Coordinates of N, CA and C in Angstrom, one line a residue:
M1 N 94.5 14.9 -3.1 CA 94.3 15.8 -2.1 C 94.5 15.2 -0.7
E2 N 94.5 14.0 -0.7 CA 94.7 13.3 0.5 C 96.1 13.4 1.0
N3 N 97.0 13.7 0.1 CA 98.4 13.7 0.5 C 98.9 15.1 0.9
L4 N 98.0 16.0 0.9 CA 98.4 17.3 1.3 C 98.7 17.4 2.8
P5 N 99.8 18.0 3.1 CA 100.1 18.1 4.6 C 99.1 19.0 5.3
K6 N 98.7 18.5 6.5 CA 97.8 19.3 7.3 C 98.5 20.5 7.9
K7 N 97.7 21.5 8.0 CA 98.3 22.7 8.7 C 98.4 22.4 10.1
V8 N 99.6 22.7 10.6 CA 99.8 22.5 12.1 C 99.4 23.8 12.8
R9 N 98.5 23.5 13.6 CA 98.1 24.7 14.4 C 98.9 24.8 15.7
S10 N 99.3 26.0 16.0 CA 100.1 26.2 17.2 C 99.1 26.2 18.4
K11 N 99.6 25.7 19.5 CA 98.8 25.6 20.7 C 98.7 27.0 21.3
K12 N 97.5 27.4 21.7 CA 97.4 28.7 22.3 C 97.9 28.7 23.7
L13 N 98.7 29.6 24.1 CA 99.2 29.8 25.4 C 98.3 30.6 26.2
S14 N 98.3 30.4 27.5 CA 97.4 31.2 28.4 C 97.9 32.6 28.5
T15 N 97.0 33.5 28.4 CA 97.3 34.9 28.5 C 97.1 35.5 29.9
R16 N 96.9 34.6 30.8 CA 96.6 35.0 32.2 C 97.9 35.4 32.9
V17 N 97.9 36.6 33.6 CA 99.1 37.1 34.3 C 98.8 37.0 35.8
D18 N 99.8 36.4 36.5 CA 99.6 36.3 37.9 C 100.1 37.6 38.6
L19 N 99.1 38.3 39.3 CA 99.4 39.6 39.9 C 99.7 39.5 41.4
T20 N 99.8 38.3 41.9 CA 100.0 38.1 43.4 C 101.2 38.9 43.9
A21 N 102.3 38.8 43.2 CA 103.5 39.5 43.6 C 103.3 41.0 43.5
M22 N 102.6 41.5 42.5 CA 102.4 42.9 42.3 C 101.5 43.5 43.5
V23 N 100.5 42.7 43.9 CA 99.7 43.1 45.0 C 100.5 43.2 46.3
S24 N 101.3 42.2 46.5 CA 102.2 42.3 47.7 C 103.1 43.5 47.8
V25 N 103.7 43.8 46.6 CA 104.6 44.9 46.6 C 103.8 46.2 46.8
S26 N 102.6 46.3 46.2 CA 101.8 47.5 46.4 C 101.4 47.7 47.9
F27 N 101.0 46.6 48.6 CA 100.7 46.8 50.0 C 101.9 47.2 50.8
L28 N 103.1 46.6 50.5 CA 104.3 47.0 51.2 C 104.6 48.5 51.0
L29 N 104.4 49.0 49.7 CA 104.6 50.4 49.5 C 103.6 51.3 50.2
I30 N 102.3 50.9 50.2 CA 101.3 51.7 51.0 C 101.7 51.7 52.5
I31 N 102.1 50.6 53.0 CA 102.5 50.6 54.5 C 103.7 51.5 54.7
F32 N 104.7 51.4 53.8 CA 105.9 52.2 53.9 C 105.6 53.7 53.9
F33 N 104.7 54.1 53.0 CA 104.4 55.5 52.9 C 103.6 56.0 54.1
M34 N 102.7 55.1 54.6 CA 101.9 55.5 55.8 C 102.8 55.7 57.0
V35 N 103.8 54.8 57.2 CA 104.7 54.9 58.3 C 105.6 56.2 58.1
V36 N 106.1 56.4 56.9 CA 107.0 57.6 56.7 C 106.2 58.8 56.9
G37 N 104.9 58.9 56.5 CA 104.1 60.1 56.7 C 103.8 60.3 58.2
E38 N 103.7 59.3 58.9 CA 103.4 59.4 60.4 C 104.7 59.9 61.1
L39 N 105.8 59.4 60.7 CA 107.1 59.8 61.3 C 107.5 61.2 60.9
A40 N 107.1 61.6 59.8 CA 107.5 63.0 59.3 C 106.7 64.1 60.0
K41 N 105.6 63.7 60.8 CA 104.9 64.8 61.5 C 105.7 65.3 62.6
P42 N 105.7 66.6 62.8 CA 106.5 67.2 63.9 C 105.9 66.8 65.2
K43 N 106.8 66.4 66.2 CA 106.4 66.1 67.5 C 106.5 67.3 68.4
V44 N 105.5 67.6 69.2 CA 105.5 68.8 70.0 C 105.5 68.4 71.5
M45 N 106.2 69.1 72.3 CA 106.3 68.8 73.7 C 105.7 70.0 74.4
D46 N 104.8 69.7 75.4 CA 104.2 70.8 76.2 C 105.3 71.5 77.0
L47 N 105.2 72.8 77.0 CA 106.1 73.7 77.7 C 105.4 74.6 78.6
S48 N 105.8 74.6 79.9 CA 105.2 75.5 80.8 C 106.0 76.7 80.9
L49 N 105.4 77.8 80.6 CA 106.0 79.1 80.6 C 105.4 79.9 81.8
P50 N 106.2 80.8 82.4 CA 105.6 81.6 83.5 C 104.6 82.6 83.0
D51 N 103.7 83.0 83.9 CA 102.7 84.1 83.6 C 103.4 85.4 83.5
N52 N 102.9 86.2 82.6 CA 103.4 87.6 82.4 C 102.6 88.6 83.4
D53 N 101.4 88.2 83.8 CA 100.6 89.1 84.6 C 100.6 88.6 86.1
C54 N 101.8 88.4 86.7 CA 101.9 87.9 88.0 C 102.3 89.0 89.0
D55 N 101.6 89.1 90.1 CA 101.9 90.1 91.1 C 102.9 89.6 92.1
D56 N 102.7 88.4 92.7 CA 103.6 87.9 93.7 C 104.6 86.9 93.1
C57 N 105.5 87.4 92.3 CA 106.3 86.5 91.5 C 107.8 86.6 91.8
L58 N 108.5 85.6 91.4 CA 110.0 85.6 91.5 C 110.5 86.4 90.4
P59 N 111.8 86.7 90.3 CA 112.4 87.5 89.2 C 112.1 86.8 87.9
G60 N 112.0 85.5 87.8 CA 111.7 84.9 86.5 C 110.3 84.8 86.2
C61 N 109.5 85.5 87.0 CA 108.0 85.6 86.8 C 107.3 84.3 87.1
V62 N 107.7 83.6 88.1 CA 107.0 82.4 88.6 C 106.5 82.7 90.0
D63 N 105.2 82.4 90.2 CA 104.5 82.7 91.4 C 105.2 81.9 92.5
A64 N 105.7 82.6 93.6 CA 106.4 81.9 94.7 C 105.5 81.0 95.5
T65 N 104.2 81.2 95.4 CA 103.3 80.3 96.2 C 103.3 78.9 95.5
R66 N 103.6 78.8 94.3 CA 103.6 77.5 93.6 C 104.8 76.6 93.8
I67 N 105.9 77.2 94.4 CA 107.2 76.5 94.5 C 107.2 75.7 95.8
Y68 N 107.6 74.4 95.6 CA 107.8 73.5 96.8 C 109.2 72.9 96.5
T69 N 110.1 73.0 97.5 CA 111.4 72.5 97.3 C 111.7 71.3 98.2
I70 N 112.3 70.3 97.6 CA 112.6 69.1 98.4 C 114.2 68.9 98.4
L71 N 114.8 69.0 99.5 CA 116.2 68.8 99.7 C 116.5 67.4 100.1
L72 N 117.3 66.6 99.4 CA 117.6 65.2 99.7 C 118.9 65.2 100.4
D73 N 119.0 64.5 101.5 CA 120.3 64.5 102.3 C 120.6 63.0 102.6
K74 N 121.7 62.8 103.2 CA 122.2 61.4 103.5 C 121.3 60.7 104.5
N75 N 121.4 59.4 104.6 CA 120.6 58.6 105.5 C 119.1 58.7 105.3
D76 N 118.6 58.9 104.0 CA 117.2 59.0 103.7 C 116.5 60.1 104.3
K77 N 117.2 61.2 104.6 CA 116.6 62.4 105.2 C 116.2 63.4 104.1
I78 N 115.0 64.0 104.4 CA 114.4 65.0 103.4 C 114.1 66.2 104.2
I79 N 114.3 67.4 103.6 CA 113.9 68.6 104.2 C 113.1 69.3 103.1
T80 N 111.9 69.8 103.4 CA 111.0 70.4 102.4 C 110.6 71.8 103.0
Y81 N 110.3 72.7 102.0 CA 109.8 74.0 102.4 C 109.0 74.6 101.2
S82 N 108.1 75.5 101.5 CA 107.3 76.1 100.4 C 107.8 77.5 100.2
G83 N 107.7 77.9 98.9 CA 108.1 79.3 98.6 C 109.6 79.4 98.6
L84 N 110.1 80.6 98.9 CA 111.5 80.9 99.0 C 112.0 80.6 100.4
L85 N 113.2 80.2 100.6 CA 113.7 79.9 101.9 C 113.9 81.2 102.7
E86 N 114.2 82.3 102.0 CA 114.3 83.6 102.6 C 113.0 84.1 103.2
Y87 N 111.9 83.7 102.5 CA 110.5 84.1 102.9 C 109.7 82.9 102.8
P88 N 109.9 81.9 103.7 CA 109.1 80.7 103.6 C 107.6 80.9 103.9
R89 N 106.8 80.1 103.2 CA 105.3 80.2 103.5 C 105.0 79.4 104.8
E90 N 105.9 78.4 105.1 CA 105.7 77.7 106.3 C 107.1 77.2 106.8
K91 N 107.2 76.8 108.0 CA 108.5 76.3 108.5 C 109.0 75.1 107.8
P92 N 110.3 75.0 107.5 CA 110.8 73.8 106.8 C 110.5 72.5 107.6
K93 N 110.2 71.5 106.9 CA 109.8 70.2 107.5 C 111.0 69.2 107.3
K94 N 111.3 68.4 108.3 CA 112.2 67.3 108.1 C 111.4 66.0 108.1
L95 N 111.7 65.2 107.0 CA 111.0 63.9 106.8 C 112.1 62.9 106.5
I96 N 111.6 61.6 106.5 CA 112.5 60.5 106.1 C 111.7 59.7 105.1
F97 N 112.4 58.8 104.3 CA 111.8 58.0 103.3 C 111.2 56.7 104.0
E98 N 110.1 56.9 104.7 CA 109.4 55.7 105.3 C 107.9 56.1 105.5
N99 N 107.1 55.1 105.5 CA 105.7 55.2 105.7 C 105.0 56.2 104.8
N100 N 105.6 56.3 103.6 CA 105.0 57.2 102.5 C 104.9 58.7 103.0
S101 N 105.7 59.1 103.9 CA 105.6 60.5 104.5 C 105.8 61.5 103.4
I102 N 106.7 61.3 102.5 CA 107.0 62.3 101.4 C 105.8 62.3 100.4
R103 N 105.3 61.1 100.2 CA 104.1 61.0 99.2 C 102.9 61.8 99.8
K104 N 102.6 61.6 101.1 CA 101.5 62.3 101.7 C 101.8 63.8 101.6
E105 N 103.0 64.2 101.9 CA 103.3 65.6 101.9 C 103.2 66.2 100.5
I106 N 103.6 65.5 99.5 CA 103.5 66.0 98.1 C 102.0 66.1 97.7
F107 N 101.2 65.1 98.0 CA 99.8 65.1 97.7 C 99.1 66.3 98.4
K108 N 99.5 66.5 99.7 CA 98.9 67.6 100.4 C 99.3 69.0 99.8
K109 N 100.5 69.1 99.5 CA 101.0 70.4 99.0 C 100.4 70.7 97.6
N110 N 100.3 69.6 96.8 CA 99.7 69.8 95.4 C 98.2 70.2 95.6
K111 N 97.5 69.6 96.5 CA 96.1 70.0 96.7 C 96.0 71.4 97.2
Q112 N 96.8 71.8 98.1 CA 96.8 73.2 98.7 C 97.0 74.2 97.6
I113 N 98.1 74.0 96.8 CA 98.5 74.9 95.8 C 97.4 75.0 94.7
S114 N 96.9 73.8 94.3 CA 95.9 73.8 93.2 C 94.6 74.5 93.7
E115 N 94.2 74.3 94.9 CA 93.0 75.0 95.4 C 93.3 76.5 95.5
Y116 N 94.5 76.9 95.9 CA 94.8 78.3 96.0 C 94.8 79.0 94.6
M117 N 95.4 78.3 93.6 CA 95.5 78.8 92.2 C 94.1 78.9 91.6
T118 N 93.3 77.9 91.9 CA 91.9 77.9 91.4 C 91.1 79.1 92.0
S119 N 91.4 79.4 93.3 CA 90.7 80.6 93.9 C 91.2 81.9 93.3
M120 N 92.4 81.9 92.7 CA 93.0 83.0 92.1 C 92.6 83.1 90.6
G121 N 91.8 82.2 90.2 CA 91.4 82.2 88.8 C 92.3 81.6 87.8
K122 N 93.3 80.8 88.3 CA 94.2 80.1 87.4 C 94.2 78.6 87.7
P123 N 93.2 77.9 87.3 CA 93.1 76.5 87.7 C 94.1 75.5 87.1
K124 N 94.7 76.0 86.0 CA 95.7 75.1 85.3 C 97.1 75.1 86.0
N125 N 97.3 76.1 86.8 CA 98.6 76.3 87.4 C 98.7 75.5 88.7
G126 N 99.6 74.5 88.7 CA 99.8 73.6 89.9 C 101.1 73.9 90.5
V127 N 101.5 72.9 91.3 CA 102.7 73.0 92.1 C 103.9 72.9 91.2
I128 N 105.0 73.6 91.5 CA 106.3 73.4 90.9 C 107.2 72.9 91.9
I129 N 107.7 71.7 91.7 CA 108.6 71.1 92.7 C 110.0 71.2 92.2
I130 N 110.9 71.6 93.1 CA 112.3 71.7 92.9 C 113.0 70.6 93.7
I131 N 113.7 69.7 93.1 CA 114.4 68.6 93.8 C 115.8 68.9 93.8
K132 N 116.4 69.0 95.0 CA 117.8 69.3 95.2 C 118.5 68.2 96.0
P133 N 119.2 67.2 95.2 CA 119.9 66.2 95.9 C 121.3 66.7 96.4
S134 N 121.6 66.4 97.6 CA 122.9 66.9 98.1 C 124.0 65.9 97.7
P135 N 125.2 66.3 97.7 CA 126.3 65.3 97.3 C 126.4 64.1 98.2
K136 N 125.8 64.2 99.4 CA 125.8 63.1 100.3 C 124.6 62.2 100.1
S137 N 123.6 62.6 99.4 CA 122.5 61.7 99.2 C 122.8 60.6 98.2
N138 N 122.0 59.6 98.2 CA 122.3 58.5 97.3 C 121.4 58.5 96.1
F139 N 121.7 57.8 95.1 CA 121.0 57.8 93.8 C 119.6 57.2 94.0
K140 N 119.5 56.2 94.9 CA 118.2 55.5 95.2 C 117.2 56.5 95.6
N141 N 117.6 57.5 96.5 CA 116.6 58.5 97.0 C 116.1 59.4 95.8
L142 N 117.0 59.7 94.9 CA 116.6 60.5 93.8 C 115.6 59.8 92.9
V143 N 115.9 58.5 92.6 CA 115.0 57.7 91.8 C 113.6 57.6 92.6
D144 N 113.7 57.4 93.9 CA 112.4 57.3 94.6 C 111.6 58.6 94.6
I145 N 112.3 59.7 94.7 CA 111.5 61.0 94.6 C 111.0 61.2 93.2
L146 N 111.7 60.8 92.2 CA 111.1 60.9 90.8 C 109.9 60.0 90.7
D147 N 110.0 58.8 91.3 CA 108.8 57.9 91.3 C 107.6 58.6 92.0
E148 N 107.9 59.2 93.1 CA 106.8 59.9 93.8 C 106.2 61.0 92.9
M149 N 107.0 61.7 92.1 CA 106.5 62.7 91.2 C 105.5 62.1 90.2
K150 N 105.8 60.9 89.7 CA 105.0 60.2 88.8 C 103.7 59.7 89.4
I151 N 103.8 59.2 90.7 CA 102.7 58.7 91.4 C 101.7 59.8 91.7
A152 N 102.3 61.0 92.1 CA 101.4 62.1 92.5 C 101.0 62.9 91.3
K153 N 101.4 62.5 90.1 CA 101.0 63.2 88.8 C 101.4 64.7 88.8
I154 N 102.7 64.9 89.3 CA 103.2 66.3 89.3 C 103.8 66.5 87.9
D155 N 103.3 67.5 87.2 CA 103.7 67.8 85.8 C 105.0 68.7 85.8
T156 N 105.2 69.6 86.7 CA 106.3 70.5 86.6 C 107.2 70.3 87.8
Y157 N 108.4 69.7 87.5 CA 109.4 69.6 88.5 C 110.8 69.7 87.8
A158 N 111.8 70.0 88.7 CA 113.1 70.1 88.1 C 114.1 69.6 89.2
I159 N 115.2 69.0 88.7 CA 116.3 68.6 89.5 C 117.4 69.6 89.4
V160 N 117.8 70.2 90.6 CA 118.8 71.3 90.6 C 119.9 70.8 91.5
D161 N 121.1 71.0 91.1 CA 122.2 70.5 92.0 C 122.9 71.7 92.7
E162 N 122.4 72.9 92.6 CA 123.1 74.0 93.3 C 122.3 74.3 94.6
Y163 N 123.0 74.6 95.6 CA 122.4 74.9 96.9 C 122.7 76.4 97.2
T164 N 121.7 77.1 97.8 CA 122.0 78.4 98.3 C 122.7 78.3 99.7
P165 N 123.4 79.3 100.2 CA 124.0 79.2 101.5 C 123.0 78.9 102.6
E166 N 121.8 79.4 102.5 CA 120.8 79.1 103.5 C 120.4 77.7 103.5
E167 N 120.3 77.1 102.3 CA 119.9 75.6 102.2 C 121.1 74.8 102.7
S168 N 122.3 75.2 102.5 CA 123.4 74.4 103.1 C 123.4 74.5 104.6
K169 N 123.1 75.6 105.1 CA 123.0 75.7 106.6 C 121.8 74.9 107.1
L170 N 120.7 74.8 106.4 CA 119.6 74.1 106.8 C 119.9 72.6 106.8
L171 N 120.7 72.1 105.8 CA 121.1 70.7 105.7 C 122.1 70.4 106.8
A172 N 123.0 71.3 107.2 CA 124.0 71.1 108.2 C 123.4 71.0 109.6
S173 N 122.3 71.7 109.8 CA 121.6 71.7 111.2 C 121.0 70.4 111.4
K174 N 121.0 69.9 112.6 CA 120.4 68.6 112.9 C 119.2 68.7 113.7

């Protein structure tokens, strides 16, 4: 019996599985789907529409008292007026880009119109500024006036490149 060969036992291998790579992949997938889900949400932009129940309105149903127009001219000159030029709320003002004169005027006009609209029962309706750069004005003035809109926190403004004949005459007068 001593000469019988011994049974060779096989060595047991470890059954442990390393899941580190699987955890990393699962975290990457979770992050990916979170980002895709966030990007898939529709983005909405606020849109200011005119009131339908307006008495003193323009043809497009915008209250003329809310409109403030800024005409940009050459040599840093600015002409401003409230309402329509045919029926101005006040006499057009001539300003220049120095000493923050346009900033003070924008703040003043925004406050006036906001107070007026609040007294009319429409506190959310503020000033609407129309910026009209002339062909003779420079790009720097346009950028400066857009900076003033941001500083004054003006929500509703537009850049328009068309002039009425009355505005052209106003710019031509010295």
